[in-house]
PDB file of C-alpha atoms in Angstrom:
ATOM      1  CA  MET A  25       0.000   0.000   0.000  1.00 93.00           C
ATOM      2  CA  ARG A  26       0.977   3.621  -0.396  1.00 95.00           C
ATOM      3  CA  LEU A  27      -0.681   6.845   0.657  1.00 96.00           C
ATOM      4  CA  GLN A  28      -2.246   9.089  -1.942  1.00 96.00           C
ATOM      5  CA  LEU A  29      -2.283  12.843  -1.546  1.00 96.00           C
ATOM      6  CA  ALA A  30      -4.530  14.660  -4.016  1.00 95.00           C
ATOM      7  CA  LEU A  31      -3.979  18.405  -4.280  1.00 96.00           C
ATOM      8  CA  ASN A  32      -5.739  21.264  -6.027  1.00 96.00           C
ATOM      9  CA  VAL A  33      -3.171  23.468  -7.808  1.00 97.00           C
ATOM     10  CA  LYS A  34      -3.565  26.811  -9.547  1.00 97.00           C
ATOM     11  CA  ASN A  35      -1.098  26.114 -12.381  1.00 97.00           C
ATOM     12  CA  LEU A  36      -0.453  22.509 -13.347  1.00 98.00           C
ATOM     13  CA  ASP A  37       2.791  23.136 -15.282  1.00 97.00           C
ATOM     14  CA  ARG A  38       4.385  25.024 -12.370  1.00 98.00           C
ATOM     15  CA  ALA A  39       3.235  22.371  -9.895  1.00 98.00           C
ATOM     16  CA  ILE A  40       4.636  19.556 -12.053  1.00 98.00           C
ATOM     17  CA  ALA A  41       8.001  21.313 -12.269  1.00 97.00           C
ATOM     18  CA  PHE A  42       8.096  21.884  -8.504  1.00 97.00           C
ATOM     19  CA  TYR A  43       7.084  18.360  -7.432  1.00 97.00           C
ATOM     20  CA  SER A  44       9.276  16.699 -10.084  1.00 97.00           C
ATOM     21  CA  GLU A  45      12.290  18.497  -8.655  1.00 97.00           C
ATOM     22  CA  MET A  46      11.305  18.160  -4.995  1.00 96.00           C
ATOM     23  CA  PHE A  47      10.804  14.390  -5.189  1.00 96.00           C
ATOM     24  CA  ALA A  48      13.342  13.754  -8.007  1.00 96.00           C
ATOM     25  CA  SER A  49      10.583  11.884  -9.802  1.00 96.00           C
ATOM     26  CA  PRO A  50       9.067  12.233 -13.279  1.00 96.00           C
ATOM     27  CA  VAL A  51       5.332  12.501 -13.901  1.00 97.00           C
ATOM     28  CA  HIS A  52       3.738   9.059 -14.208  1.00 95.00           C
ATOM     29  CA  LYS A  53       0.596  10.242 -16.027  1.00 93.00           C
ATOM     30  CA  GLN A  54      -0.491  13.633 -17.354  1.00 95.00           C
ATOM     31  CA  ARG A  55      -3.773  14.693 -18.953  1.00 93.00           C
ATOM     32  CA  SER A  56      -5.433  18.073 -19.398  1.00 94.00           C
ATOM     33  CA  GLY A  57      -5.775  19.569 -15.901  1.00 95.00           C
ATOM     34  CA  TYR A  58      -4.417  16.415 -14.239  1.00 95.00           C
ATOM     35  CA  ALA A  59      -1.108  14.773 -13.370  1.00 96.00           C
ATOM     36  CA  ASN A  60       0.074  12.077 -11.009  1.00 95.00           C
ATOM     37  CA  PHE A  61       3.400  10.885  -9.667  1.00 97.00           C
ATOM     38  CA  GLU A  62       4.329   7.440  -8.367  1.00 96.00           C
ATOM     39  CA  ILE A  63       7.042   8.431  -5.914  1.00 97.00           C
ATOM     40  CA  GLU A  64       9.178   5.604  -4.579  1.00 94.00           C
ATOM     41  CA  ASN A  65      10.799   7.349  -1.633  1.00 92.00           C
ATOM     42  CA  PRO A  66       8.769   8.195   0.351  1.00 93.00           C
ATOM     43  CA  PRO A  67       6.157   5.815  -1.087  1.00 95.00           C
ATOM     44  CA  LEU A  68       3.506   8.274  -2.231  1.00 97.00           C
ATOM     45  CA  LYS A  69       0.957   8.647  -5.018  1.00 95.00           C
ATOM     46  CA  LEU A  70       0.846  12.413  -5.560  1.00 97.00           C
ATOM     47  CA  VAL A  71      -2.125  13.576  -7.636  1.00 95.00           C
ATOM     48  CA  LEU A  72      -2.522  17.133  -8.933  1.00 97.00           C
ATOM     49  CA  PHE A  73      -5.789  18.656 -10.165  1.00 95.00           C
ATOM     50  CA  GLU A  74      -5.643  22.041 -11.842  1.00 96.00           C
ATOM     51  CA  HIS A  75      -8.354  24.131 -10.165  1.00 95.00           C
ATOM     52  CA  PRO A  76      -7.309  27.830 -10.194  1.00 95.00           C
ATOM     53  CA  ALA A  77     -10.391  28.909  -8.216  1.00 95.00           C
ATOM     54  CA  ALA A  78     -10.129  26.224  -5.510  1.00 95.00           C
ATOM     55  CA  THR A  79     -10.302  27.592  -1.990  1.00 94.00           C
ATOM     56  CA  GLU A  80      -8.414  24.633  -0.481  1.00 93.00           C
ATOM     57  CA  ASN A  81      -5.173  22.949  -1.502  1.00 94.00           C
ATOM     58  CA  LEU A  82      -6.237  19.514  -0.247  1.00 93.00           C
ATOM     59  CA  ASN A  83      -8.543  17.688  -2.638  1.00 90.00           C
ATOM     60  CA  HIS A  84      -8.667  14.338  -0.813  1.00 89.00           C
ATOM     61  CA  ILE A  85      -6.495  11.660   0.783  1.00 94.00           C
ATOM     62  CA  GLY A  86      -6.391   8.050  -0.268  1.00 94.00           C
ATOM     63  CA  VAL A  87      -4.762   4.687   0.139  1.00 95.00           C
ATOM     64  CA  GLU A  88      -3.727   2.852  -3.001  1.00 93.00           C
ATOM     65  CA  CYS A  89      -3.745  -0.912  -2.558  1.00 95.00           C
ATOM     66  CA  LEU A  90      -1.144  -2.407  -4.859  1.00 94.00           C
ATOM     67  CA  SER A  91      -2.673  -5.899  -4.994  1.00 94.00           C
ATOM     68  CA  GLU A  92      -6.138  -7.416  -5.140  1.00 94.00           C
ATOM     69  CA  GLN A  93      -5.507  -9.247  -1.865  1.00 96.00           C
ATOM     70  CA  ALA A  94      -4.488  -6.048  -0.040  1.00 95.00           C
ATOM     71  CA  PHE A  95      -7.617  -4.291  -1.337  1.00 95.00           C
ATOM     72  CA  GLU A  96      -9.950  -7.152  -0.360  1.00 94.00           C
ATOM     73  CA  THR A  97      -8.381  -7.435   3.112  1.00 95.00           C
ATOM     74  CA  ALA A  98      -8.702  -3.692   3.751  1.00 93.00           C
ATOM     75  CA  SER A  99     -12.254  -3.644   2.412  1.00 92.00           C
ATOM     76  CA  ALA A 100     -13.374  -6.553   4.600  1.00 92.00           C
ATOM     77  CA  ARG A 101     -11.726  -5.096   7.715  1.00 93.00           C
ATOM     78  CA  LEU A 102     -13.118  -1.586   7.230  1.00 91.00           C
ATOM     79  CA  HIS A 103     -16.605  -2.734   6.230  1.00 89.00           C
ATOM     80  CA  GLN A 104     -16.778  -4.920   9.371  1.00 91.00           C
ATOM     81  CA  SER A 105     -15.714  -1.952  11.510  1.00 91.00           C
ATOM     82  CA  ASN A 106     -18.526   0.217  10.099  1.00 80.00           C
ATOM     83  CA  LEU A 107     -16.035   2.942   9.118  1.00 85.00           C
ATOM     84  CA  VAL A 108     -16.888   2.680   5.417  1.00 80.00           C
ATOM     85  CA  THR A 109     -19.404   5.120   3.957  1.00 78.00           C
ATOM     86  CA  SER A 110     -19.809   3.659   0.466  1.00 81.00           C
ATOM     87  CA  ASP A 111     -19.983   0.280  -1.204  1.00 79.00           C
ATOM     88  CA  VAL A 112     -17.127  -1.107  -3.274  1.00 78.00           C
ATOM     89  CA  SER A 113     -17.595  -0.169  -6.910  1.00 69.00           C
ATOM     90  CA  GLU A 114     -15.676  -0.199 -10.148  1.00 73.00           C
ATOM     91  CA  THR A 115     -15.482   3.145 -11.895  1.00 64.00           C
ATOM     92  CA  GLY A 116     -13.558   5.243 -14.353  1.00 62.00           C
ATOM     93  CA  CYS A 117     -11.827   7.807 -12.202  1.00 64.00           C
ATOM     94  CA  CYS A 118      -8.702   9.939 -12.442  1.00 57.00           C
ATOM     95  CA  HIS A 119      -8.023   8.623 -15.930  1.00 70.00           C
ATOM     96  CA  ALA A 120      -7.918   4.992 -14.761  1.00 71.00           C
ATOM     97  CA  LYS A 121     -10.334   2.145 -14.110  1.00 81.00           C
ATOM     98  CA  GLN A 122     -10.499   1.527 -10.361  1.00 82.00           C
ATOM     99  CA  SER A 123     -12.170  -0.528  -7.701  1.00 88.00           C
ATOM    100  CA  LYS A 124     -12.805   1.701  -4.670  1.00 91.00           C
ATOM    101  CA  PHE A 125     -14.722   2.611  -1.561  1.00 91.00           C
ATOM    102  CA  TRP A 126     -14.747   5.632   0.757  1.00 90.00           C
ATOM    103  CA  ALA A 127     -14.424   6.058   4.530  1.00 90.00           C
ATOM    104  CA  THR A 128     -15.253   9.347   6.239  1.00 86.00           C
ATOM    105  CA  GLY A 129     -13.385  10.361   9.392  1.00 85.00           C
ATOM    106  CA  PRO A 130     -14.899  12.001  12.474  1.00 83.00           C
ATOM    107  CA  ASP A 131     -14.017  15.473  11.135  1.00 84.00           C
ATOM    108  CA  GLU A 132     -15.572  14.663   7.731  1.00 84.00           C
ATOM    109  CA  LEU A 133     -12.250  14.053   5.958  1.00 86.00           C
ATOM    110  CA  ASP A 134     -12.914  11.588   3.145  1.00 86.00           C
ATOM    111  CA  TRP A 135     -10.456   8.746   2.583  1.00 91.00           C
ATOM    112  CA  GLU A 136     -10.479   6.968  -0.778  1.00 91.00           C
ATOM    113  CA  TRP A 137      -9.381   3.309  -0.687  1.00 93.00           C
ATOM    114  CA  TYR A 138      -8.715   2.043  -4.198  1.00 92.00           C
ATOM    115  CA  ARG A 139      -6.953  -0.386  -6.500  1.00 93.00           C
ATOM    116  CA  ILE A 140      -6.026   0.392 -10.105  1.00 88.00           C
ATOM    117  CA  LEU A 141      -7.581  -2.133 -12.503  1.00 89.00           C
ATOM    118  CA  ASP A 142      -6.452  -0.436 -15.724  1.00 78.00           C
ATOM    119  CA  ASP A 143      -4.095   2.561 -15.589  1.00 78.00           C
ATOM    120  CA  ALA A 144      -4.718   3.665 -19.206  1.00 69.00           C
ATOM    121  CA  PRO A 145      -8.297   2.810 -20.179  1.00 58.00           C
ATOM    122  CA  HIS A 146      -9.588   3.618 -23.655  1.00 55.00           C
ATOM    123  CA  ASP A 147     -13.127   4.335 -24.723  1.00 44.00           C
ATOM    124  CA  GLN A 148     -14.705   2.425 -27.620  1.00 36.00           C
ATOM    125  CA  SER A 149     -13.243   4.812 -30.191  1.00 37.00           C
ATOM    126  CA  GLY A 150      -9.743   3.969 -28.981  1.00 43.00           C
ATOM    127  CA  ASP A 151      -9.152   7.403 -27.479  1.00 41.00           C
ATOM    128  CA  GLN A 152      -7.768   7.698 -23.963  1.00 42.00           C
ATOM    129  CA  GLN A 153     -10.595   7.988 -21.446  1.00 41.00           C
ATOM    130  CA  THR A 154     -10.587  11.480 -19.977  1.00 39.00           C
ATOM    131  CA  SER A 155     -13.925  11.619 -18.234  1.00 40.00           C
ATOM    132  CA  GLY A 156     -14.040  11.765 -14.474  1.00 41.00           C
ATOM    133  CA  ALA A 157     -17.796  11.339 -14.372  1.00 36.00           C
ATOM    134  CA  GLY A 158     -18.965   9.250 -11.458  1.00 38.00           C
ATOM    135  CA  CYS A 159     -15.754   9.639  -9.510  1.00 48.00           C
ATOM    136  CA  CYS A 160     -16.668  12.373  -7.090  1.00 44.00           C
ATOM    137  CA  GLY A 161     -20.273  11.351  -6.977  1.00 37.00           C
ATOM    138  CA  GLN A 162     -19.080   8.307  -5.049  1.00 44.00           C
ATOM    139  CA  GLN A 163     -17.673  10.404  -2.228  1.00 49.00           C
ATOM    140  CA  PRO A 164     -20.242  10.275   0.560  1.00 47.00           C
ATOM    141  CA  GLY A 165     -22.331  13.428   0.608  1.00 47.00           C
ATOM    142  CA  LYS A 166     -20.217  15.149  -2.058  1.00 48.00           C
ATOM    143  CA  GLU A 167     -21.597  16.932  -5.065  1.00 44.00           C
ATOM    144  CA  LEU A 168     -19.443  18.066  -7.977  1.00 42.00           C
ATOM    145  CA  GLN A 169     -17.922  21.312  -6.674  1.00 43.00           C
ATOM    146  CA  PRO A 170     -15.111  23.438  -8.129  1.00 39.00           C
ATOM    147  CA  ASP A 171     -13.047  23.359  -4.906  1.00 40.00           C
ATOM    148  CA  GLN A 172     -13.517  19.649  -4.049  1.00 39.00           C
ATOM    149  CA  VAL A 173     -13.326  17.643  -7.224  1.00 44.00           C
ATOM    150  CA  CYS A 174     -11.447  14.402  -7.484  1.00 50.00           C
ATOM    151  CA  CYS A 175     -11.481  14.341 -11.265  1.00 47.00           C
ATOM    152  CA  ALA A 176     -11.626  17.116 -13.810  1.00 39.00           C
TER     153      ALA A 176
END
């Protein structure tokens, strides 16, 4: 597993340059208004969403499970503890196909638990999938808002 930190940034190009240098790591995936890094040390999935009008830097926090077994174990444990606020679902989100669920902390901080099923999905025309539809709608109690959007 590795932690995911999803940030809202005002200028994606400047943010990519900064985080590439700070973590000595190249961008793993970049799309219009979106980029992510798979940083080895410290183990971190850093996700950037370009939202110039966002009022908060933090978009959301997550835990990426790197295997099916790790995801299923975490899901079973958290569902039994009643900490989970959504069912497990498969969705196109953040320019990848994912299996995920959400847990909401006592101060209403949403945690995304997910596993990548396909890191570069294509739609039927063969074009890279760029839609984030359905992603944020899965966050408990979240509507699509300009300052709290998990996918552009």
